[in-house]
């Protein structure tokens, strides 16, 4: 291992669903000079899939090391003959079905394989063998077909990483961010009809504080001492209009959370009417938005930054970022998928 490798953070880049664009974008970022300068890329997943994808796409493919071999190495060591990163083979999870495997068509097998690459990466991060995880896009329906109960990455990470470190699931939040806009979600994958009943002041205080801490760290990394500027959205149209369009969620839940979070020194505006919170003038004076539900934050974010947004899980004992797009089965293994979101996720992941 060279001195250059020793100073580069080890990044576990997971395969995502093999039938989608995940293997392709992982291989292409591995080939990226920028990624090589930022960290040491480790492609977690089924080596046979990566090799088959590289052959179809006509691109270089890294060498392979088994997961057991990788974990047996000292935590600071890497293969001396692989200065540009390797595939960490998480097992021949689809290899026995390669004859029937078709890019663009997910299955229970592809779901099991993507799940395995993520759980192996989580365990490697918790044990200190990698410095951060960058996850490729999964097909949630494939997880369901494989009998996996977790609805997505966030819930799996909270459970597996939290239990490994704290003995209980981590209290996490989902942040979606780009250079244009950043949103943290108070609730995630629940029906819209259930959002109001799930809002609690104590939980919202933690969300606001996590948002502030994240911006503060990023500001400090950029040499800025400016306090984070946080906008907290209301739940209802016009932030409830003093109860005319609400059941007083803004007054009884959101405003008390804002007042409590101000004790941390954050500059906070809100509760803001969601229909004007994301205007250009507002975005100029806001670093991060706290949104009450999934689409309240993701609609403006994807409208503004669909190609370069990043998903970051806040509150974990490990670093995890992800692309903010799906598996794009219609583009799978064609060399057409953009790697911009994956590149942005890697930039955010570098400690």
Short mmCIF file of N, CA and C in Angstrom, two decimals, residues 59-232:
data_model
loop_
_atom_site.label_atom_id
_atom_site.label_comp_id
_atom_site.label_asym_id
_atom_site.label_seq_id
_atom_site.Cartn_x
_atom_site.Cartn_y
_atom_site.Cartn_z
N UNK A 59 -15.84 -1.03 -20.82
CA UNK A 59 -15.03 -0.20 -19.91
C UNK A 59 -14.14 -1.09 -19.06
N UNK A 60 -13.13 -0.48 -18.45
CA UNK A 60 -12.24 -1.22 -17.57
C UNK A 60 -12.99 -1.67 -16.33
N UNK A 61 -12.49 -2.74 -15.73
CA UNK A 61 -13.10 -3.30 -14.52
C UNK A 61 -12.01 -3.53 -13.49
N UNK A 62 -12.23 -3.15 -12.25
CA UNK A 62 -11.20 -3.38 -11.23
C UNK A 62 -11.05 -4.86 -10.91
N UNK A 63 -9.94 -5.18 -10.25
CA UNK A 63 -9.74 -6.54 -9.77
C UNK A 63 -10.69 -6.85 -8.63
N UNK A 64 -10.65 -8.08 -8.17
CA UNK A 64 -11.62 -8.56 -7.19
C UNK A 64 -10.93 -9.13 -5.96
N UNK A 65 -11.53 -8.86 -4.81
CA UNK A 65 -11.12 -9.47 -3.56
C UNK A 65 -12.39 -9.93 -2.87
N UNK A 66 -12.35 -11.05 -2.20
CA UNK A 66 -13.55 -11.51 -1.51
C UNK A 66 -13.79 -10.67 -0.26
N UNK A 67 -15.03 -10.64 0.17
CA UNK A 67 -15.36 -9.89 1.38
C UNK A 67 -14.56 -10.41 2.57
N UNK A 68 -14.44 -11.72 2.67
CA UNK A 68 -13.69 -12.31 3.80
C UNK A 68 -12.23 -11.86 3.78
N UNK A 69 -11.62 -11.85 2.59
CA UNK A 69 -10.23 -11.40 2.48
C UNK A 69 -10.10 -9.93 2.86
N UNK A 70 -11.05 -9.12 2.42
CA UNK A 70 -11.00 -7.69 2.73
C UNK A 70 -11.10 -7.45 4.23
N UNK A 71 -12.03 -8.12 4.89
CA UNK A 71 -12.23 -7.91 6.32
C UNK A 71 -11.09 -8.50 7.14
N UNK A 72 -10.34 -9.44 6.57
CA UNK A 72 -9.20 -10.02 7.28
C UNK A 72 -7.98 -9.10 7.26
N UNK A 73 -7.97 -8.11 6.38
CA UNK A 73 -6.85 -7.18 6.31
C UNK A 73 -6.88 -6.22 7.49
N UNK A 74 -5.72 -5.69 7.88
CA UNK A 74 -5.72 -4.59 8.86
C UNK A 74 -6.58 -3.45 8.33
N UNK A 75 -7.23 -2.73 9.22
CA UNK A 75 -8.21 -1.73 8.81
C UNK A 75 -7.63 -0.63 7.93
N UNK A 76 -6.37 -0.32 8.09
CA UNK A 76 -5.75 0.74 7.30
C UNK A 76 -5.09 0.22 6.02
N UNK A 77 -5.14 -1.08 5.80
CA UNK A 77 -4.43 -1.66 4.65
C UNK A 77 -5.36 -1.86 3.47
N UNK A 78 -4.74 -1.84 2.28
CA UNK A 78 -5.43 -2.15 1.05
C UNK A 78 -4.51 -2.99 0.19
N UNK A 79 -5.06 -3.73 -0.79
CA UNK A 79 -4.19 -4.56 -1.65
C UNK A 79 -3.12 -3.72 -2.33
N UNK A 80 -1.87 -4.11 -2.18
CA UNK A 80 -0.77 -3.33 -2.73
C UNK A 80 -0.77 -3.33 -4.25
N UNK A 81 -1.41 -4.34 -4.85
CA UNK A 81 -1.43 -4.41 -6.31
C UNK A 81 -2.68 -3.76 -6.91
N UNK A 82 -3.45 -3.03 -6.11
CA UNK A 82 -4.68 -2.39 -6.60
C UNK A 82 -4.74 -0.95 -6.11
N UNK A 83 -3.86 -0.09 -6.61
CA UNK A 83 -3.82 1.29 -6.11
C UNK A 83 -5.05 2.12 -6.45
N UNK A 84 -5.87 1.64 -7.39
CA UNK A 84 -7.04 2.42 -7.81
C UNK A 84 -8.36 1.83 -7.33
N UNK A 85 -8.31 0.88 -6.40
CA UNK A 85 -9.54 0.32 -5.87
C UNK A 85 -9.86 -1.05 -6.43
N UNK A 86 -10.76 -1.75 -5.76
CA UNK A 86 -11.11 -3.12 -6.13
C UNK A 86 -12.62 -3.33 -5.98
N UNK A 87 -13.06 -4.45 -6.55
CA UNK A 87 -14.39 -4.97 -6.25
C UNK A 87 -14.29 -5.81 -4.98
N UNK A 88 -15.15 -5.53 -4.02
CA UNK A 88 -15.27 -6.39 -2.85
C UNK A 88 -16.45 -7.32 -3.12
N UNK A 89 -16.12 -8.57 -3.43
CA UNK A 89 -17.15 -9.52 -3.86
C UNK A 89 -17.95 -10.00 -2.66
N UNK A 90 -19.23 -9.64 -2.65
CA UNK A 90 -20.11 -9.99 -1.54
C UNK A 90 -20.76 -11.36 -1.71
N UNK A 91 -20.31 -12.11 -2.70
CA UNK A 91 -20.84 -13.45 -2.92
C UNK A 91 -21.49 -13.58 -4.27
N UNK A 92 -21.50 -14.78 -4.79
CA UNK A 92 -22.08 -15.04 -6.11
C UNK A 92 -23.60 -15.11 -5.97
N UNK A 93 -24.19 -13.97 -5.75
CA UNK A 93 -25.59 -13.93 -5.41
C UNK A 93 -26.50 -14.07 -6.61
N UNK A 94 -25.99 -13.71 -7.78
CA UNK A 94 -26.78 -13.83 -9.00
C UNK A 94 -26.08 -14.73 -10.00
N UNK A 95 -24.82 -15.07 -9.75
CA UNK A 95 -24.02 -15.78 -10.75
C UNK A 95 -24.70 -17.05 -11.24
N UNK A 96 -25.35 -17.77 -10.32
CA UNK A 96 -25.99 -19.03 -10.72
C UNK A 96 -27.19 -18.79 -11.62
N UNK A 97 -27.64 -17.53 -11.70
CA UNK A 97 -28.80 -17.21 -12.52
C UNK A 97 -28.44 -16.31 -13.70
N UNK A 98 -27.16 -16.21 -14.02
CA UNK A 98 -26.74 -15.27 -15.05
C UNK A 98 -27.35 -15.58 -16.41
N UNK A 99 -27.57 -16.85 -16.70
CA UNK A 99 -28.14 -17.20 -18.01
C UNK A 99 -29.53 -16.60 -18.17
N UNK A 100 -30.25 -16.46 -17.06
CA UNK A 100 -31.60 -15.90 -17.13
C UNK A 100 -31.67 -14.44 -16.75
N UNK A 101 -30.53 -13.85 -16.42
CA UNK A 101 -30.51 -12.47 -15.97
C UNK A 101 -30.51 -11.52 -17.16
N UNK A 102 -31.40 -10.53 -17.13
CA UNK A 102 -31.50 -9.55 -18.21
C UNK A 102 -31.49 -8.15 -17.63
N UNK A 103 -30.54 -7.30 -18.02
CA UNK A 103 -30.57 -5.91 -17.56
C UNK A 103 -31.92 -5.27 -17.90
N UNK A 104 -32.44 -4.52 -16.96
CA UNK A 104 -33.73 -3.88 -17.14
C UNK A 104 -34.88 -4.67 -16.56
N UNK A 105 -34.62 -5.91 -16.09
CA UNK A 105 -35.68 -6.74 -15.50
C UNK A 105 -35.25 -7.20 -14.11
N UNK A 106 -35.74 -6.50 -13.09
CA UNK A 106 -35.38 -6.85 -11.71
C UNK A 106 -36.13 -8.10 -11.27
N UNK A 107 -35.66 -8.68 -10.17
CA UNK A 107 -36.24 -9.91 -9.65
C UNK A 107 -35.91 -10.03 -8.18
N UNK A 108 -36.43 -11.10 -7.57
CA UNK A 108 -36.06 -11.37 -6.18
C UNK A 108 -34.55 -11.56 -6.05
N UNK A 109 -33.92 -12.17 -7.06
CA UNK A 109 -32.47 -12.39 -7.01
C UNK A 109 -31.71 -11.07 -7.02
N UNK A 110 -32.12 -10.13 -7.86
CA UNK A 110 -31.43 -8.84 -7.87
C UNK A 110 -31.69 -8.08 -6.58
N UNK A 111 -32.88 -8.27 -6.00
CA UNK A 111 -33.18 -7.65 -4.72
C UNK A 111 -32.29 -8.19 -3.61
N UNK A 112 -32.13 -9.51 -3.55
CA UNK A 112 -31.25 -10.11 -2.54
C UNK A 112 -29.82 -9.62 -2.70
N UNK A 113 -29.37 -9.52 -3.94
CA UNK A 113 -27.98 -9.11 -4.20
C UNK A 113 -27.75 -7.66 -3.78
N UNK A 114 -28.68 -6.77 -4.10
CA UNK A 114 -28.49 -5.37 -3.71
C UNK A 114 -28.55 -5.21 -2.20
N UNK A 115 -29.45 -5.96 -1.57
CA UNK A 115 -29.56 -5.93 -0.11
C UNK A 115 -28.26 -6.41 0.54
N UNK A 116 -27.69 -7.48 0.00
CA UNK A 116 -26.47 -8.02 0.57
C UNK A 116 -25.31 -7.05 0.45
N UNK A 117 -25.21 -6.38 -0.69
CA UNK A 117 -24.10 -5.43 -0.85
C UNK A 117 -24.21 -4.29 0.15
N UNK A 118 -25.44 -3.86 0.46
CA UNK A 118 -25.63 -2.78 1.42
C UNK A 118 -25.32 -3.25 2.84
N UNK A 119 -25.83 -4.41 3.23
CA UNK A 119 -25.58 -4.87 4.60
C UNK A 119 -24.09 -5.14 4.82
N UNK A 120 -23.42 -5.68 3.81
CA UNK A 120 -21.98 -5.91 3.96
C UNK A 120 -21.23 -4.59 4.07
N UNK A 121 -21.65 -3.57 3.32
CA UNK A 121 -21.00 -2.26 3.41
C UNK A 121 -21.25 -1.62 4.77
N UNK A 122 -22.48 -1.74 5.29
CA UNK A 122 -22.78 -1.21 6.62
C UNK A 122 -21.87 -1.85 7.66
N UNK A 123 -21.76 -3.17 7.63
CA UNK A 123 -20.93 -3.87 8.61
C UNK A 123 -19.47 -3.46 8.49
N UNK A 124 -19.00 -3.26 7.26
CA UNK A 124 -17.61 -2.82 7.06
C UNK A 124 -17.40 -1.42 7.61
N UNK A 125 -18.39 -0.56 7.48
CA UNK A 125 -18.26 0.80 8.01
C UNK A 125 -18.30 0.80 9.54
N UNK A 126 -19.21 0.03 10.12
CA UNK A 126 -19.31 -0.04 11.57
C UNK A 126 -18.02 -0.59 12.18
N UNK A 127 -17.39 -1.55 11.52
CA UNK A 127 -16.17 -2.15 12.04
C UNK A 127 -14.93 -1.31 11.73
N UNK A 128 -15.08 -0.24 10.98
CA UNK A 128 -13.97 0.64 10.69
C UNK A 128 -13.14 0.25 9.49
N UNK A 129 -13.60 -0.71 8.69
CA UNK A 129 -12.85 -1.13 7.51
C UNK A 129 -13.06 -0.18 6.32
N UNK A 130 -14.14 0.60 6.34
CA UNK A 130 -14.33 1.66 5.34
C UNK A 130 -14.71 2.93 6.07
N UNK A 131 -14.46 4.07 5.43
CA UNK A 131 -14.71 5.36 6.07
C UNK A 131 -16.10 5.91 5.76
N UNK A 132 -16.72 5.46 4.69
CA UNK A 132 -18.04 5.97 4.33
C UNK A 132 -18.68 5.00 3.35
N UNK A 133 -20.01 5.07 3.27
CA UNK A 133 -20.79 4.28 2.32
C UNK A 133 -21.46 5.22 1.34
N UNK A 134 -21.38 4.88 0.06
CA UNK A 134 -22.11 5.60 -0.99
C UNK A 134 -22.97 4.56 -1.69
N UNK A 135 -24.28 4.67 -1.57
CA UNK A 135 -25.16 3.61 -2.06
C UNK A 135 -25.70 3.91 -3.45
N UNK A 136 -25.71 2.86 -4.27
CA UNK A 136 -26.34 2.93 -5.58
C UNK A 136 -27.84 2.72 -5.46
N UNK A 137 -28.59 2.96 -6.52
CA UNK A 137 -30.05 2.90 -6.45
C UNK A 137 -30.58 1.47 -6.36
N UNK A 138 -31.50 1.25 -5.45
CA UNK A 138 -32.13 -0.05 -5.30
C UNK A 138 -33.53 -0.03 -5.90
N UNK A 139 -34.05 -1.22 -6.17
CA UNK A 139 -35.44 -1.38 -6.61
C UNK A 139 -36.21 -1.92 -5.42
N UNK A 140 -37.02 -1.06 -4.78
CA UNK A 140 -37.70 -1.47 -3.55
C UNK A 140 -38.62 -2.66 -3.79
N UNK A 141 -39.22 -2.74 -4.97
CA UNK A 141 -40.10 -3.88 -5.26
C UNK A 141 -39.32 -5.18 -5.29
N UNK A 142 -38.07 -5.13 -5.74
CA UNK A 142 -37.23 -6.34 -5.75
C UNK A 142 -36.92 -6.78 -4.33
N UNK A 143 -36.70 -5.83 -3.41
CA UNK A 143 -36.52 -6.18 -2.00
C UNK A 143 -37.78 -6.87 -1.47
N UNK A 144 -38.91 -6.32 -1.83
CA UNK A 144 -40.17 -6.91 -1.37
C UNK A 144 -40.32 -8.34 -1.90
N UNK A 145 -40.00 -8.54 -3.19
CA UNK A 145 -40.09 -9.88 -3.77
C UNK A 145 -39.14 -10.86 -3.07
N UNK A 146 -38.02 -10.34 -2.59
CA UNK A 146 -37.03 -11.19 -1.91
C UNK A 146 -37.37 -11.43 -0.44
N UNK A 147 -38.48 -10.86 0.02
CA UNK A 147 -38.88 -11.07 1.41
C UNK A 147 -38.16 -10.17 2.39
N UNK A 148 -37.60 -9.08 1.91
CA UNK A 148 -36.89 -8.13 2.78
C UNK A 148 -37.89 -7.10 3.30
N UNK A 149 -37.97 -6.95 4.62
CA UNK A 149 -39.01 -6.14 5.23
C UNK A 149 -38.75 -4.65 5.17
N UNK A 150 -37.51 -4.23 5.06
CA UNK A 150 -37.19 -2.81 5.10
C UNK A 150 -37.70 -2.13 3.83
N UNK A 151 -38.37 -0.98 3.96
CA UNK A 151 -38.88 -0.29 2.77
C UNK A 151 -37.81 0.41 1.96
N UNK A 152 -36.62 0.61 2.53
CA UNK A 152 -35.56 1.28 1.79
C UNK A 152 -34.27 1.35 2.58
N UNK A 153 -33.28 2.03 1.98
CA UNK A 153 -31.97 2.18 2.60
C UNK A 153 -32.03 2.80 3.99
N UNK A 154 -32.78 3.89 4.13
CA UNK A 154 -32.75 4.67 5.36
C UNK A 154 -33.14 3.83 6.56
N UNK A 155 -34.22 3.08 6.42
CA UNK A 155 -34.70 2.26 7.53
C UNK A 155 -33.73 1.13 7.85
N UNK A 156 -33.14 0.53 6.81
CA UNK A 156 -32.15 -0.53 7.02
C UNK A 156 -30.92 0.03 7.74
N UNK A 157 -30.41 1.16 7.29
CA UNK A 157 -29.24 1.76 7.92
C UNK A 157 -29.50 2.10 9.38
N UNK A 158 -30.65 2.68 9.66
CA UNK A 158 -30.98 3.04 11.04
C UNK A 158 -30.98 1.81 11.93
N UNK A 159 -31.56 0.74 11.43
CA UNK A 159 -31.67 -0.48 12.24
C UNK A 159 -30.31 -1.18 12.39
N UNK A 160 -29.64 -1.45 11.29
CA UNK A 160 -28.43 -2.28 11.35
C UNK A 160 -27.24 -1.52 11.97
N UNK A 161 -27.00 -0.30 11.52
CA UNK A 161 -25.88 0.46 12.07
C UNK A 161 -26.16 0.90 13.50
N UNK A 162 -27.41 1.31 13.77
CA UNK A 162 -27.75 1.74 15.12
C UNK A 162 -27.63 0.62 16.13
N UNK A 163 -28.16 -0.54 15.80
CA UNK A 163 -28.08 -1.67 16.73
C UNK A 163 -26.63 -2.10 16.96
N UNK A 164 -25.83 -2.05 15.90
CA UNK A 164 -24.44 -2.48 16.02
C UNK A 164 -23.65 -1.58 16.97
N UNK A 165 -23.99 -0.30 16.99
CA UNK A 165 -23.24 0.66 17.81
C UNK A 165 -23.92 0.96 19.14
N UNK A 166 -25.23 1.17 19.10
CA UNK A 166 -25.96 1.61 20.29
C UNK A 166 -26.88 0.55 20.90
N UNK A 167 -27.05 -0.57 20.20
CA UNK A 167 -27.94 -1.61 20.70
C UNK A 167 -29.40 -1.37 20.39
N UNK A 168 -29.70 -0.32 19.66
CA UNK A 168 -31.08 -0.02 19.26
C UNK A 168 -31.03 0.77 17.96
N UNK A 169 -32.12 0.82 17.20
CA UNK A 169 -32.10 1.56 15.95
C UNK A 169 -31.74 3.02 16.16
N UNK A 170 -30.97 3.58 15.22
CA UNK A 170 -30.60 4.99 15.30
C UNK A 170 -31.80 5.87 14.97
N UNK A 171 -31.84 7.05 15.58
CA UNK A 171 -32.89 8.04 15.30
C UNK A 171 -32.38 8.91 14.17
N UNK A 172 -32.76 8.58 12.95
CA UNK A 172 -32.15 9.20 11.78
C UNK A 172 -33.13 10.11 11.05
N UNK A 173 -32.56 10.94 10.16
CA UNK A 173 -33.35 11.79 9.29
C UNK A 173 -32.77 11.72 7.88
N UNK A 174 -33.61 11.89 6.90
CA UNK A 174 -33.18 11.91 5.50
C UNK A 174 -32.98 13.36 5.05
N UNK A 175 -31.79 13.64 4.52
CA UNK A 175 -31.52 14.94 3.93
C UNK A 175 -31.25 14.76 2.44
N UNK A 176 -31.86 15.59 1.62
CA UNK A 176 -31.58 15.63 0.19
C UNK A 176 -30.95 16.99 -0.09
N UNK A 177 -29.81 16.98 -0.77
CA UNK A 177 -29.07 18.23 -0.91
C UNK A 177 -28.37 18.33 -2.25
N UNK A 178 -28.17 19.57 -2.67
CA UNK A 178 -27.35 19.90 -3.83
C UNK A 178 -26.70 21.25 -3.53
N UNK A 179 -25.97 21.78 -4.49
CA UNK A 179 -25.41 23.12 -4.30
C UNK A 179 -26.48 24.20 -4.35
N UNK A 180 -27.69 23.84 -4.79
CA UNK A 180 -28.77 24.80 -4.95
C UNK A 180 -29.73 24.82 -3.77
N UNK A 181 -29.99 23.64 -3.19
CA UNK A 181 -31.01 23.52 -2.15
C UNK A 181 -30.72 22.29 -1.30
N UNK A 182 -31.10 22.37 -0.01
CA UNK A 182 -30.98 21.23 0.89
C UNK A 182 -32.24 21.13 1.73
N UNK A 183 -32.79 19.92 1.85
CA UNK A 183 -34.02 19.69 2.60
C UNK A 183 -33.84 18.50 3.53
N UNK A 184 -34.27 18.65 4.77
CA UNK A 184 -34.32 17.54 5.72
C UNK A 184 -35.78 17.22 5.97
N UNK A 185 -36.11 15.93 6.00
CA UNK A 185 -37.50 15.50 6.12
C UNK A 185 -37.82 15.05 7.54
N UNK A 186 -38.90 15.56 8.08
CA UNK A 186 -39.34 15.13 9.41
C UNK A 186 -39.98 13.75 9.35
N UNK A 187 -40.81 13.48 8.35
CA UNK A 187 -41.34 12.14 8.13
C UNK A 187 -40.90 11.69 6.74
N UNK A 188 -40.86 10.37 6.53
CA UNK A 188 -40.28 9.89 5.27
C UNK A 188 -41.31 9.08 4.49
N UNK A 189 -41.23 7.77 4.58
CA UNK A 189 -42.05 6.90 3.73
C UNK A 189 -43.31 6.46 4.46
N UNK A 190 -44.21 7.41 4.66
CA UNK A 190 -45.50 7.09 5.26
C UNK A 190 -46.59 7.73 4.41
N UNK A 191 -47.82 7.21 4.46
CA UNK A 191 -48.90 7.83 3.69
C UNK A 191 -49.13 9.27 4.12
N UNK A 192 -49.51 10.09 3.17
CA UNK A 192 -49.74 11.51 3.46
C UNK A 192 -50.81 11.68 4.54
N UNK A 193 -51.81 10.81 4.53
CA UNK A 193 -52.89 10.93 5.52
C UNK A 193 -52.41 10.72 6.95
N UNK A 194 -51.23 10.11 7.12
CA UNK A 194 -50.72 9.82 8.46
C UNK A 194 -49.73 10.87 8.97
N UNK A 195 -49.37 11.84 8.14
CA UNK A 195 -48.30 12.77 8.52
C UNK A 195 -48.65 13.57 9.76
N UNK A 196 -49.81 14.19 9.78
CA UNK A 196 -50.15 15.06 10.91
C UNK A 196 -50.09 14.33 12.24
N UNK A 197 -50.58 13.10 12.26
CA UNK A 197 -50.59 12.34 13.51
C UNK A 197 -49.20 11.91 13.96
N UNK A 198 -48.24 11.95 13.03
CA UNK A 198 -46.88 11.53 13.37
C UNK A 198 -45.98 12.69 13.81
N UNK A 199 -46.44 13.91 13.65
CA UNK A 199 -45.61 15.06 14.04
C UNK A 199 -45.60 15.24 15.55
N UNK A 200 -44.38 15.38 16.10
CA UNK A 200 -44.20 15.61 17.53
C UNK A 200 -43.14 16.68 17.73
N UNK A 201 -43.35 17.54 18.70
CA UNK A 201 -42.42 18.64 18.94
C UNK A 201 -41.01 18.14 19.24
N UNK A 202 -40.87 17.17 20.12
CA UNK A 202 -39.55 16.68 20.50
C UNK A 202 -38.78 16.14 19.30
N UNK A 203 -39.46 15.37 18.45
CA UNK A 203 -38.82 14.83 17.26
C UNK A 203 -38.42 15.94 16.30
N UNK A 204 -39.26 16.94 16.16
CA UNK A 204 -38.97 18.03 15.24
C UNK A 204 -37.78 18.87 15.74
N UNK A 205 -37.64 19.01 17.04
CA UNK A 205 -36.46 19.70 17.58
C UNK A 205 -35.19 18.98 17.16
N UNK A 206 -35.20 17.65 17.24
CA UNK A 206 -34.01 16.89 16.83
C UNK A 206 -33.75 17.09 15.34
N UNK A 207 -34.79 17.09 14.54
CA UNK A 207 -34.61 17.29 13.10
C UNK A 207 -33.97 18.64 12.81
N UNK A 208 -34.47 19.69 13.46
CA UNK A 208 -33.91 21.02 13.24
C UNK A 208 -32.46 21.07 13.69
N UNK A 209 -32.17 20.46 14.83
CA UNK A 209 -30.79 20.48 15.33
C UNK A 209 -29.85 19.69 14.43
N UNK A 210 -30.30 18.55 13.91
CA UNK A 210 -29.47 17.79 12.98
C UNK A 210 -29.20 18.61 11.71
N UNK A 211 -30.22 19.31 11.25
CA UNK A 211 -30.03 20.17 10.07
C UNK A 211 -29.00 21.25 10.36
N UNK A 212 -29.11 21.90 11.51
CA UNK A 212 -28.17 22.95 11.86
C UNK A 212 -26.75 22.43 12.03
N UNK A 213 -26.61 21.29 12.68
CA UNK A 213 -25.27 20.72 12.88
C UNK A 213 -24.63 20.35 11.55
N UNK A 214 -25.43 19.83 10.63
CA UNK A 214 -24.90 19.43 9.32
C UNK A 214 -24.39 20.64 8.55
N UNK A 215 -25.18 21.71 8.51
CA UNK A 215 -24.75 22.92 7.81
C UNK A 215 -23.55 23.53 8.49
N UNK A 216 -23.54 23.53 9.81
CA UNK A 216 -22.41 24.11 10.54
C UNK A 216 -21.10 23.38 10.21
N UNK A 217 -21.14 22.04 10.19
CA UNK A 217 -19.93 21.27 9.84
C UNK A 217 -19.49 21.58 8.42
N UNK A 218 -20.45 21.66 7.52
CA UNK A 218 -20.10 21.95 6.12
C UNK A 218 -19.53 23.36 5.98
N UNK A 219 -20.11 24.31 6.70
CA UNK A 219 -19.57 25.67 6.67
C UNK A 219 -18.14 25.70 7.20
N UNK A 220 -17.91 24.99 8.30
CA UNK A 220 -16.58 24.97 8.90
C UNK A 220 -15.57 24.33 7.97
N UNK A 221 -15.99 23.26 7.27
CA UNK A 221 -15.09 22.61 6.32
C UNK A 221 -14.72 23.55 5.17
N UNK A 222 -15.59 24.51 4.91
CA UNK A 222 -15.34 25.48 3.84
C UNK A 222 -14.72 26.77 4.38
N UNK A 223 -14.37 26.78 5.67
CA UNK A 223 -13.73 27.94 6.26
C UNK A 223 -14.67 29.05 6.67
N UNK A 224 -15.97 28.74 6.83
CA UNK A 224 -16.95 29.75 7.19
C UNK A 224 -17.42 29.53 8.62
N UNK A 225 -17.56 30.63 9.37
CA UNK A 225 -18.07 30.57 10.74
C UNK A 225 -19.49 31.10 10.84
N UNK A 226 -20.13 31.34 9.70
CA UNK A 226 -21.49 31.86 9.71
C UNK A 226 -22.45 30.83 10.32
N UNK A 227 -23.41 31.28 11.14
CA UNK A 227 -24.37 30.32 11.72
C UNK A 227 -25.32 29.81 10.65
N UNK A 228 -25.76 28.57 10.76
CA UNK A 228 -26.71 28.02 9.78
C UNK A 228 -28.00 28.83 9.75
N UNK A 229 -28.54 28.98 8.56
CA UNK A 229 -29.83 29.67 8.37
C UNK A 229 -30.85 28.61 7.96
N UNK A 230 -31.81 28.37 8.83
CA UNK A 230 -32.74 27.26 8.67
C UNK A 230 -34.15 27.79 8.44
N UNK A 231 -34.84 27.19 7.47
CA UNK A 231 -36.26 27.48 7.26
C UNK A 231 -37.07 26.25 7.64
N UNK A 232 -38.09 26.43 8.44
CA UNK A 232 -38.97 25.33 8.84
C UNK A 232 -40.33 25.56 8.18
#
